[in-house]
Coordinates of C-alpha atoms and ligand atoms in Angstrom, one line a residue:
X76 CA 63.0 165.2 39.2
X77 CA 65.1 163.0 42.0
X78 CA 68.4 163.1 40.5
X79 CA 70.1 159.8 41.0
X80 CA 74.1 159.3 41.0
X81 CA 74.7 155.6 41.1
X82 CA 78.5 155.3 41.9
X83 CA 78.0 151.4 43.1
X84 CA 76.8 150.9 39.8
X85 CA 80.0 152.3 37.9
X86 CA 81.8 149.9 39.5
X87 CA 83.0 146.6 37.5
X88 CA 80.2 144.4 36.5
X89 CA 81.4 141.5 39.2
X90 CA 80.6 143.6 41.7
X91 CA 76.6 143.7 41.1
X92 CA 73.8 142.2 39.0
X93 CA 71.8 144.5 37.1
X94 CA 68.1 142.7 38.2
X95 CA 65.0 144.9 38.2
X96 CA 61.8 144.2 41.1
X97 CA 59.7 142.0 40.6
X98 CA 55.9 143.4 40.5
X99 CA 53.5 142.8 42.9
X100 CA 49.5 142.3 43.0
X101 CA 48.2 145.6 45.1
X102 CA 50.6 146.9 46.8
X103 CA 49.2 149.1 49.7
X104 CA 51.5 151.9 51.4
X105 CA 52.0 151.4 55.2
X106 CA 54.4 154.1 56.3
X107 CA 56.4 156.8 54.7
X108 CA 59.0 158.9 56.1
X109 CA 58.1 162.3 54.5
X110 CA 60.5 164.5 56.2
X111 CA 63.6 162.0 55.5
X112 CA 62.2 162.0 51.8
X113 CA 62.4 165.9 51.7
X114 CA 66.1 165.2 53.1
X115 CA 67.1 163.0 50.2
X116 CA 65.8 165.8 47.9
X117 CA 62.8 163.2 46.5
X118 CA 60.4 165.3 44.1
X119 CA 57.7 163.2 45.9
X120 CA 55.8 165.9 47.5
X121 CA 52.8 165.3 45.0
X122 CA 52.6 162.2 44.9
X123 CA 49.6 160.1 46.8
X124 CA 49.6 157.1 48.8
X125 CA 48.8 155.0 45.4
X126 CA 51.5 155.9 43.6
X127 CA 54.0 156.0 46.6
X128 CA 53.1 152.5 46.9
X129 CA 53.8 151.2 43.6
X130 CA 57.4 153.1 44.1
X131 CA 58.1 151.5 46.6
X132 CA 56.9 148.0 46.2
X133 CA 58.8 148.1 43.0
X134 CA 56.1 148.3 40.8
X135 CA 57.3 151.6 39.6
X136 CA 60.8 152.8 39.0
X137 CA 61.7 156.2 39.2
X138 CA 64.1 157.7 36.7
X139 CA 67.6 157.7 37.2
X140 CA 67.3 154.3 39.2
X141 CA 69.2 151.5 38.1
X142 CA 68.3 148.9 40.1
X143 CA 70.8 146.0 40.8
X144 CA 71.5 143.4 43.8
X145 CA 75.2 143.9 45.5
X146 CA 77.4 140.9 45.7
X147 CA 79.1 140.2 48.9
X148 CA 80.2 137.1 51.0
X149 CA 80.4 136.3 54.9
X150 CA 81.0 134.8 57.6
X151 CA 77.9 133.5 58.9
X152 CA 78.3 132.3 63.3
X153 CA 82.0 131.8 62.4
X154 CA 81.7 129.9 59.1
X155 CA 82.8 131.5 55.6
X156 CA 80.1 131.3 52.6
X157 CA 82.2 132.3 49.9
X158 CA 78.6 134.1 48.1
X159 CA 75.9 135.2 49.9
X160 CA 74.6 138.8 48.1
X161 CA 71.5 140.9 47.9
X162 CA 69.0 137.5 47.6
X163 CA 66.2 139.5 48.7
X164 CA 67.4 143.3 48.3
X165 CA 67.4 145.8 45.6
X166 CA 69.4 148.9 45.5
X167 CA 67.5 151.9 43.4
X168 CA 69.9 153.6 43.7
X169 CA 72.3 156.6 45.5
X170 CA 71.2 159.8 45.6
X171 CA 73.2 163.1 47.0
X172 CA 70.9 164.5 50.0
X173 CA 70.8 168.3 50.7
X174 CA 73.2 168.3 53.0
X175 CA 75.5 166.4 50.4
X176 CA 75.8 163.0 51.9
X177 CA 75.2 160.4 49.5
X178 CA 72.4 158.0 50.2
X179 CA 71.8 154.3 49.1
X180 CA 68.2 153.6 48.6
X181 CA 67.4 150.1 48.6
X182 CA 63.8 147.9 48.5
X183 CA 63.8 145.2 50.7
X184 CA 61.0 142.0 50.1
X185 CA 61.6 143.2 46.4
X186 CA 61.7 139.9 45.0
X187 CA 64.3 137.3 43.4
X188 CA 67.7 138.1 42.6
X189 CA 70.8 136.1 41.0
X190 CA 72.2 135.9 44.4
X191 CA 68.6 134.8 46.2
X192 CA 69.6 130.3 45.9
X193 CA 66.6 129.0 47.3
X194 CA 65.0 131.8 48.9
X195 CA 61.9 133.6 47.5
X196 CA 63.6 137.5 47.9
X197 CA 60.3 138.1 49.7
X198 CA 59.9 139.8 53.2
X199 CA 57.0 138.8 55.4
X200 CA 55.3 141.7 57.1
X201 CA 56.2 141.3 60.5
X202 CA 60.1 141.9 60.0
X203 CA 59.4 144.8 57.8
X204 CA 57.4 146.7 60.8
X205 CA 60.0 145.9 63.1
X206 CA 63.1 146.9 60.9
X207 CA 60.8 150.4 60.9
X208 CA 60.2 150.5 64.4
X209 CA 63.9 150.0 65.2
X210 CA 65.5 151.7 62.4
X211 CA 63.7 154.8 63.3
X212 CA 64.1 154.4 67.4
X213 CA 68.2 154.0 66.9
X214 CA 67.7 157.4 64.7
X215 CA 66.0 159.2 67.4
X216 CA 68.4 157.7 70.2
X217 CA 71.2 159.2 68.1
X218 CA 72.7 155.8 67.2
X219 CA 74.1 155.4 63.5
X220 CA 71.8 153.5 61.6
X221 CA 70.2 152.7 58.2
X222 CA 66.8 154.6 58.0
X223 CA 63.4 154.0 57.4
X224 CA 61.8 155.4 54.3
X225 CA 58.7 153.5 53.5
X226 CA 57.0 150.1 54.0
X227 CA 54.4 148.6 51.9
X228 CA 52.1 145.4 51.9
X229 CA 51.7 143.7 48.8
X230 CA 48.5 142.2 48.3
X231 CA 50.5 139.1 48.3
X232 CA 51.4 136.0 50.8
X233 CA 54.6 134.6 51.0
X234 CA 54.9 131.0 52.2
X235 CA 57.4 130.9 55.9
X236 CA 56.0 128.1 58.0
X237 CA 53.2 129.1 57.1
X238 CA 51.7 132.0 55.0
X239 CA 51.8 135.5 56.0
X240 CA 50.7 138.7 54.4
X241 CA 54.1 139.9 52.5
X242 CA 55.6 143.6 52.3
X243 CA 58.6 145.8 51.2
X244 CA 60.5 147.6 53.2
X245 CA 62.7 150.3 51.9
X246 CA 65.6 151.5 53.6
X247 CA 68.5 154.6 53.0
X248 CA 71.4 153.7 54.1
X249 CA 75.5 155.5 53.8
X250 CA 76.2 152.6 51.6
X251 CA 75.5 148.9 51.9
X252 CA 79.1 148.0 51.2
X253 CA 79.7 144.9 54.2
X254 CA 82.8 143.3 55.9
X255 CA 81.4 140.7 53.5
X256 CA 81.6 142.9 50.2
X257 CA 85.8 142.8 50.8
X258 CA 85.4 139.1 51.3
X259 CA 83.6 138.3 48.7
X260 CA 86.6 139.4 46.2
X261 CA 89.6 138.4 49.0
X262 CA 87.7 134.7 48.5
X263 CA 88.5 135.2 44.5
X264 CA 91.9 136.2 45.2
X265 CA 90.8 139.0 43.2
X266 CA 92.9 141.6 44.3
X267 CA 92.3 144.3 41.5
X268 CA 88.6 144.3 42.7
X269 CA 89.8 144.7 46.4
X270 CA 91.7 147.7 45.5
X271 CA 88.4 149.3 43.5
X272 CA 86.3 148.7 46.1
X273 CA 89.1 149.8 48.8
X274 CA 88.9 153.1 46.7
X275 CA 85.5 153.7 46.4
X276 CA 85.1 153.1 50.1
X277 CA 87.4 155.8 50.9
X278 CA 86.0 158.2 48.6
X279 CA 82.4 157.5 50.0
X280 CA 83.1 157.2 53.8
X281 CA 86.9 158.1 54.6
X282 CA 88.2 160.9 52.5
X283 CA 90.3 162.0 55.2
X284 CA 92.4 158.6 54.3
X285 CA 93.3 159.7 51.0
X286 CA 95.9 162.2 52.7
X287 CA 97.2 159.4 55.0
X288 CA 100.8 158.2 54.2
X289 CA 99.3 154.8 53.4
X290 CA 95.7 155.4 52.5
X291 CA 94.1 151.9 52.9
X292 CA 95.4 151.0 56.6
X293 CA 93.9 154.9 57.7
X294 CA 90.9 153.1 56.1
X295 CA 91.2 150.1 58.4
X296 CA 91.6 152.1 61.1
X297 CA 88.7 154.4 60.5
X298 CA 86.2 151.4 60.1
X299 CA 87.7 150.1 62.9
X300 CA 87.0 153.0 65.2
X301 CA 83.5 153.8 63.9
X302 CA 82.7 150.0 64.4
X303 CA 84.1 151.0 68.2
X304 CA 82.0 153.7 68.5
X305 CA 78.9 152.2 67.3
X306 CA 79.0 148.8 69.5
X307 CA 79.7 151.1 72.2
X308 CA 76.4 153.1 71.8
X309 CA 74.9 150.3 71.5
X310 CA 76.0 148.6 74.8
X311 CA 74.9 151.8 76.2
X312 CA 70.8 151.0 75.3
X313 CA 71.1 147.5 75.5
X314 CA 70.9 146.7 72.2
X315 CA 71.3 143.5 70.9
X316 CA 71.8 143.0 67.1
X317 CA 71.3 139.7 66.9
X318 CA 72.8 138.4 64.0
X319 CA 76.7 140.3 64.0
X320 CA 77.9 138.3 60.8
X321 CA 80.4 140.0 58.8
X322 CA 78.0 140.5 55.7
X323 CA 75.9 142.3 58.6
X324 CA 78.5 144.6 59.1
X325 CA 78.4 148.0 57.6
X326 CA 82.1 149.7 56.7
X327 CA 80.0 152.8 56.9
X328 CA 79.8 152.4 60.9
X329 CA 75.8 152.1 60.8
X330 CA 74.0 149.8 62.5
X331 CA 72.4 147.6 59.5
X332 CA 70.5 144.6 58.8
X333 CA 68.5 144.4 62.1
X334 CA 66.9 140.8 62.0
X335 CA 65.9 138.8 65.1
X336 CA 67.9 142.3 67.2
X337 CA 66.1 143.3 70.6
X338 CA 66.6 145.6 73.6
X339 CA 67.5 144.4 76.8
X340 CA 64.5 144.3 79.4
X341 CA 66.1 143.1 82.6
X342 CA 70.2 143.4 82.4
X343 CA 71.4 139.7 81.7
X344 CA 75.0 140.3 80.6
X345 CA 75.0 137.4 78.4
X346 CA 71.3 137.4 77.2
X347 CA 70.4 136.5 73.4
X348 CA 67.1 136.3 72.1
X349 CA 67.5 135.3 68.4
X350 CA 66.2 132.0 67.7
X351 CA 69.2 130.9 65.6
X352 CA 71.8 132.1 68.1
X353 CA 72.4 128.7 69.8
X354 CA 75.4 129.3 71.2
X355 CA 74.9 132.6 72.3
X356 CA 77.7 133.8 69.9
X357 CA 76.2 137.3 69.5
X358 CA 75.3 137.9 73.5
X359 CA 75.3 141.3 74.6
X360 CA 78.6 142.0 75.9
X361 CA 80.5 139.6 73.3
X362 CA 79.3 142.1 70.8
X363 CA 82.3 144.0 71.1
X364 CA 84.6 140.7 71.0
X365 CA 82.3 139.7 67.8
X366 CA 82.9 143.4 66.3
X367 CA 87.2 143.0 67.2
X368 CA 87.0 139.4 65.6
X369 CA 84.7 141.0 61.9
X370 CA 87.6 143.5 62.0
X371 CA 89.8 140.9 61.5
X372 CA 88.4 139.5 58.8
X373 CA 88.9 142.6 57.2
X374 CA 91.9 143.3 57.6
X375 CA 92.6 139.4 56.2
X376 CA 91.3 140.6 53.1
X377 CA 93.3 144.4 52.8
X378 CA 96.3 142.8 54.0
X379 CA 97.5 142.8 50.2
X380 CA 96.8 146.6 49.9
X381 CA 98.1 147.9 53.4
X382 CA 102.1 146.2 52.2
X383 CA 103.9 144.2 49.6
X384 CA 105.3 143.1 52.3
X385 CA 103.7 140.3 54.1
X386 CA 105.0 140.8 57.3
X387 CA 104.6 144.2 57.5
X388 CA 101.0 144.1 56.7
X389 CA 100.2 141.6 59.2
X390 CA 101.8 143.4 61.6
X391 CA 99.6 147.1 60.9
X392 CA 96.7 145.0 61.1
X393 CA 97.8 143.8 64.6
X394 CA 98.1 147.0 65.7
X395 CA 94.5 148.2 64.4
X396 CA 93.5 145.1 66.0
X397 CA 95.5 145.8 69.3
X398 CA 94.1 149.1 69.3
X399 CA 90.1 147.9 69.0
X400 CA 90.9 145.6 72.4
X401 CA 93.0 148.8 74.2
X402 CA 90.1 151.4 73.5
X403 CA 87.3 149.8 73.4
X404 CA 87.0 149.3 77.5
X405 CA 88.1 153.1 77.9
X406 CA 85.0 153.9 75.3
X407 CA 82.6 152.0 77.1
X408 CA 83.4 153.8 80.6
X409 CA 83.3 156.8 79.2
X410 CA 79.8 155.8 78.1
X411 CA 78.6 154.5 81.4
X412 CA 80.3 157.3 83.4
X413 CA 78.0 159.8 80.9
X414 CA 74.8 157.4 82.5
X415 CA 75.8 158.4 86.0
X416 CA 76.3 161.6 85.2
X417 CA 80.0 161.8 85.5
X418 CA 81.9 164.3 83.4
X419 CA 85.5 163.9 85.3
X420 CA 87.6 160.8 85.4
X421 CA 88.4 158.6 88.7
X422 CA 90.2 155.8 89.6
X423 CA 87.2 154.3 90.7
X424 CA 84.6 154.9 88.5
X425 CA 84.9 151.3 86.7
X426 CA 84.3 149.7 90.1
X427 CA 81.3 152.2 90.5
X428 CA 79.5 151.2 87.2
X429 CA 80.4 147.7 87.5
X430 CA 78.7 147.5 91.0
X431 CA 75.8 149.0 90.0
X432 CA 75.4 147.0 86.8
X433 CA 75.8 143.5 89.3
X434 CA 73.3 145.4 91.6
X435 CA 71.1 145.5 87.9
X436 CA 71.7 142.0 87.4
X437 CA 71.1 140.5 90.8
X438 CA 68.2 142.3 90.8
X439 CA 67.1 141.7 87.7
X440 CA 66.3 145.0 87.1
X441 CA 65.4 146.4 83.8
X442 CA 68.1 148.0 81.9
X443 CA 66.5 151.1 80.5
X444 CA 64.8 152.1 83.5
X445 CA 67.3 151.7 86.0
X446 CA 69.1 153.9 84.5
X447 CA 66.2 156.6 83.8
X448 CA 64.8 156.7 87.5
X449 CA 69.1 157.1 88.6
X450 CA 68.0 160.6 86.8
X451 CA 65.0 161.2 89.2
X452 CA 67.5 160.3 91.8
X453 CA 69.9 163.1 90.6
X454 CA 67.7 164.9 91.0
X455 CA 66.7 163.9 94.8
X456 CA 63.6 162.2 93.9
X457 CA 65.1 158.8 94.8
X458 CA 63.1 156.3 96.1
X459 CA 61.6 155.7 92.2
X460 CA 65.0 154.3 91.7
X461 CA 65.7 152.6 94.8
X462 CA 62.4 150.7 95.1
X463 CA 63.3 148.6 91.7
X464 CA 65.9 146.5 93.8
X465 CA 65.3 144.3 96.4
X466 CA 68.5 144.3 98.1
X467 CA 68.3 148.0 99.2
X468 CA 70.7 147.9 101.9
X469 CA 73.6 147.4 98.8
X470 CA 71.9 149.7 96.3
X471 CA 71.5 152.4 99.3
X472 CA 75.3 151.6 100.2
X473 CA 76.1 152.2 96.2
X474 CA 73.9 155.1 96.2
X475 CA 75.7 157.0 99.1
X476 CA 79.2 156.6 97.3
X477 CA 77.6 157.8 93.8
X478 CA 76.2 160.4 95.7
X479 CA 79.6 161.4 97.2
X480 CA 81.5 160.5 93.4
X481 CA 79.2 163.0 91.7
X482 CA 79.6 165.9 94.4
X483 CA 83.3 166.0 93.4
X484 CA 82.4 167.2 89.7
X485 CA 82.6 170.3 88.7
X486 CA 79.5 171.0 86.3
X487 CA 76.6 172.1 87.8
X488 CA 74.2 169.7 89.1
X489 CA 71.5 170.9 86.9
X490 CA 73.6 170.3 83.6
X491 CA 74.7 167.5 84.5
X492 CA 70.8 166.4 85.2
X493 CA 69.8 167.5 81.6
X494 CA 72.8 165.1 80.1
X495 CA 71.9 161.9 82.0
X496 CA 68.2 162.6 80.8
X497 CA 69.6 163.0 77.2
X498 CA 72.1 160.0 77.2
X499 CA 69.4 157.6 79.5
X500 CA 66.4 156.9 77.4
X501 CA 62.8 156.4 78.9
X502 CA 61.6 155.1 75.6
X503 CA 63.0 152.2 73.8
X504 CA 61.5 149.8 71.2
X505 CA 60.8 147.4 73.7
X506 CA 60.3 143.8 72.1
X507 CA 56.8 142.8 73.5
X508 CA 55.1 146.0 72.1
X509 CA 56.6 145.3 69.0
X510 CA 55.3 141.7 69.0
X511 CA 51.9 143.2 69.6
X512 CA 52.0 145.9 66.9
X513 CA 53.4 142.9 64.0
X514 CA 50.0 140.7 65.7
X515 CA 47.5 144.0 65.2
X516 CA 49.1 144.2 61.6
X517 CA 49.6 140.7 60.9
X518 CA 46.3 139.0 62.0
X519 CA 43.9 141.9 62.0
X520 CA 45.2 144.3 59.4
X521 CA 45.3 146.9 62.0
X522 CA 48.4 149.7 61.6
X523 CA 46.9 151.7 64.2
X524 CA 49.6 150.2 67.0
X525 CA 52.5 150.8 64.1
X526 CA 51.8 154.2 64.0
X527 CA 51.4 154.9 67.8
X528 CA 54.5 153.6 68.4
X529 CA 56.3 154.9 65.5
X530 CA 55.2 158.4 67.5
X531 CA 56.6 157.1 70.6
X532 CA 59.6 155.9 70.2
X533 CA 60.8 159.6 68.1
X534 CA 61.1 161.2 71.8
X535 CA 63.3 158.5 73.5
X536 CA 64.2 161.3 75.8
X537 CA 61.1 162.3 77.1
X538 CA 58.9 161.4 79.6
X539 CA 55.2 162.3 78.2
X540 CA 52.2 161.1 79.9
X541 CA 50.8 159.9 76.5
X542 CA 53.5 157.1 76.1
X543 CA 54.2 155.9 79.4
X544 CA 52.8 152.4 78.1
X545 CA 56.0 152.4 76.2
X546 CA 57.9 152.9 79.0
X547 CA 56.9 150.2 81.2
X548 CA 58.8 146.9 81.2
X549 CA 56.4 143.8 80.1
X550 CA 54.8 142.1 82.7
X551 CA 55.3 138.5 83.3
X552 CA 53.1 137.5 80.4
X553 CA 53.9 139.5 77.9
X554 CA 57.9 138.8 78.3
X555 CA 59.4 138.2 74.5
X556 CA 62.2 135.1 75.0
X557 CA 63.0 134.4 71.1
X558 CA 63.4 136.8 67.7
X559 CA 63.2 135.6 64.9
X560 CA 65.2 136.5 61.6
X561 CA 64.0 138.9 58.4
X562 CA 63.2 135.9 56.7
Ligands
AMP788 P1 70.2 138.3 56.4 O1 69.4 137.4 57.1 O2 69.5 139.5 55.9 O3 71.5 138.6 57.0 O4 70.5 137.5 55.0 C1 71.5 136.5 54.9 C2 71.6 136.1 53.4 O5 70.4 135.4 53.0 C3 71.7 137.2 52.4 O6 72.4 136.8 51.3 C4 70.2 137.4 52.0 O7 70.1 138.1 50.8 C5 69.7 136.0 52.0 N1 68.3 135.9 52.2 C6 67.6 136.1 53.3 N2 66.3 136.0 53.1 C7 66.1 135.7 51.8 C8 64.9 135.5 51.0 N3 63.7 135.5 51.5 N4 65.1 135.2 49.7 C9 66.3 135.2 49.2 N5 67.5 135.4 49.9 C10 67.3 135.7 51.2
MG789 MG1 72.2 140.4 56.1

């Protein structure tokens, strides 16, 4: 029997809504993730496709579940909503996986909830199939993120602007605990609950804070630096999240709640593609900017915890703050020197990423091959690489001093090779193949595309003949200019 441990539920009873799924007509089972099942330690082995279905549409719920929707607040492109919460998510539950983490597992499309105002806490199809696609892809790119666990349709339609075939998606995450979550009780003035959940954050994701001469600022600092890490890897794939709102901002460090989020094709610094994001608030590079200013908001809400004194807590979180803008540029070198294939620091390697990346840009060059074929060329194979740009006299100029850069490093060429192909990816989820997969599904009832790419994008580092298709950029017609959110 799946032994369930529901900490998040233990909690005080402001901090959730007990609310159960609502059932669905015939729910049909997509997807499911058997191998991360067997990591949760799920007795699901024996169970068919019917009966995996109605677990996770909701129908069915297993024992030890207690199902409840999280409440948590946000600020939404710069503008505080004192309650948001779970409107259209339902936690099952936490489980302790076999190597001992402890895993959320939530339904998603699972149907009303106190916190759901005038939404229908339905998912259409489409954004359940790409929260799979993606999820899994920022897995196998080694990129912290919630996982995929299963996706089912419903037999039902939900009404958008106009009516689509509905599903559930469920999804395992560290913890869904958001920036939001702290402001949802720093908006109360509720400080006793700030403290709980302060607690039960550093039990879950920091322990090493426990031992820290002040406990909740190590706290700070730790969600501050994972957030660091993560936007980092992120800029590294050209990722784009899409909608960075505090209550989209996992404490855990994991990449969550990917709505309208999308990969960079060709490298446009300041490219968005969600439909909602008119003023290009969550752009690719203000991402890290965005993640800096969430971390603020945070720290707003510990400030009561970090010192009685006023002053004194402001000024800790200045320095976490402080710290986010100092390392955040010497992270993100790091991570584009590692796409050169640089192990050893120089003066000039900025300026030698930087020229390449305007060389990307002017070019308009796609991101995620660029960078692949600069492997080829590493390997002396370089006209792949120097036949994407059209100003070849510049790239061959900035070829002949990365050339000269990387002969001044000590690894062995051949290492080095092996790294840039593990840190440059060939395969990404690339936005128009997921537009055509949600069409197949959507329109035709066809999975088949789901599944092919679901196979492709688990070897991000490889380059097999069987999915080049995913590798190629779109062509002019099938170019993806707008995402659109979960809802
Ligand atoms: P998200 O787009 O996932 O960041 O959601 C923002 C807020 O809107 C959260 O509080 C969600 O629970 C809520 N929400 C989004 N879609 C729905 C829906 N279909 N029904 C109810 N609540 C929703
Ligand atoms: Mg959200």
């Amino acid at each position: 029997m799946t032994q369930f441990d529901n900490s998040y539920a233990r909690l005080p009873e402001r901090f959730t809504a007990a609310v159960m799924p609502t059932q669905v007509k015939a729910p049909q089972l997509i997807a499911f993730n058997k191998p991360l099942a067997e990591e949760l330690g799920l007795d699901l082995a024996d169970a068919d496709d019917a009966r995996l279905a109605q677990i996770f549409s909701g129908n069915t719920i297993l024992q030890g579940s207690e199902p409840l929707a999280m409440a948590y607040a946000g600020h939404q492109f710069g503008g505080f909503v004192p309650q948001l919460g779970d409107g259209r998510a339902i936690l099952l539950g936490e489980v302790v996986d076999t190597s001992g983490k402890r895993r959320d597992i939530q339904l998603k499309g699972s149907g009303r909830t106190p916190f759901s105002r005038r939404g229908d806490g339905r998912a259409a199809l489409g954004p359940v199939l790409r929260e799979y696609i993606v999820s899994e892809s920022m897995y196998a790119l080694g990129i912290p993120a919630t996982r995929a666990l299963a996706a089912v349709t419903t037999g039902e339609r939900v009404q958008r602007e106009t009516g689509l075939p509905g599903g559930v998606f469920t999804r395992v995450a560290a913890s869904h605990i958001r920036v939001g979550t702290f402001q949802f009780f720093a908006a109360r003035e509720d400080n006793e609950a700030i403290k709980a959940l302060a607690d039960h954050v550093i039990d879950r994701h920091y322990p090493d804070a426990r031992q820290a001469e002040n406990p909740y600022l190590a706290m700070l600092q730790g969600i501050a630096a994972h957030q660091l890490e993560l936007i980092a890897r992120w800029l590294m794939v050209g990722f784009i999240h899409g909608v960075m709102n505090t209550d989209n901002m996992a404490v855990s460090g994991e990449t969550i709640d990917f709505g309208p989020c999308a990969f960079l094709d060709e490298y446009q610094p300041m490219k968005v593609f969600s439909s909602i994001d008119a003023q290009g608030r969550y752009a690719y590079n203000n991402q890290p900017g965005i993640a800096q200013w969430n971390i603020a908001r945070l720290a707003e809400c510990l400030l009561p915890l970090l010192d009685e004194n006023v002053e004194n807590a402001a000024e800790m979180a200045n320095g976490v703050l402080a710290d986010f803008a100092k390392t955040f540029p010497q992270r993100w070198l790091s991570g584009f020197r590692q796409k050169l294939g640089l192990d050893t620091q120089e003066d000039d390697d900025e300026a030698l990423v930087q020229d390449l990346l305007e060389q990307i840009k002017l070019g308009e060059v796609d991101f995620t091959l660029a960078f692949r074929r600069l492997c080829d060329a590493a390997e002396g194979n370089v006209e792949p690489f120097r036949s994407m740009f059209i100003d070849l006299h510049s790239i061959d100029t900035w070829l002949a001093r990365w050339k000269e850069r990387a002969g001044r490093e000590v690894t062995l060429p051949k290492e080095r090779l092996v790294n840039m192909r593990a840190t440059n990816p060939a395969i990404i989820p690339r936005n128009h193949r997921i537009e055509e997969l949600i069409a197949a599904a959507v329109e035709d009832g066809d999975f088949e595309p789901f599944h092919d790419m679901l196979k492709a994008i688990a070897k991000p580092f490889e380059e097999l003949p069987e999915f080049s298709v995913y590798m190629q950029p779109p062509m002019g017609h099938e170019r993806v200019f707008r995402t659109f959110c979960g809802t």
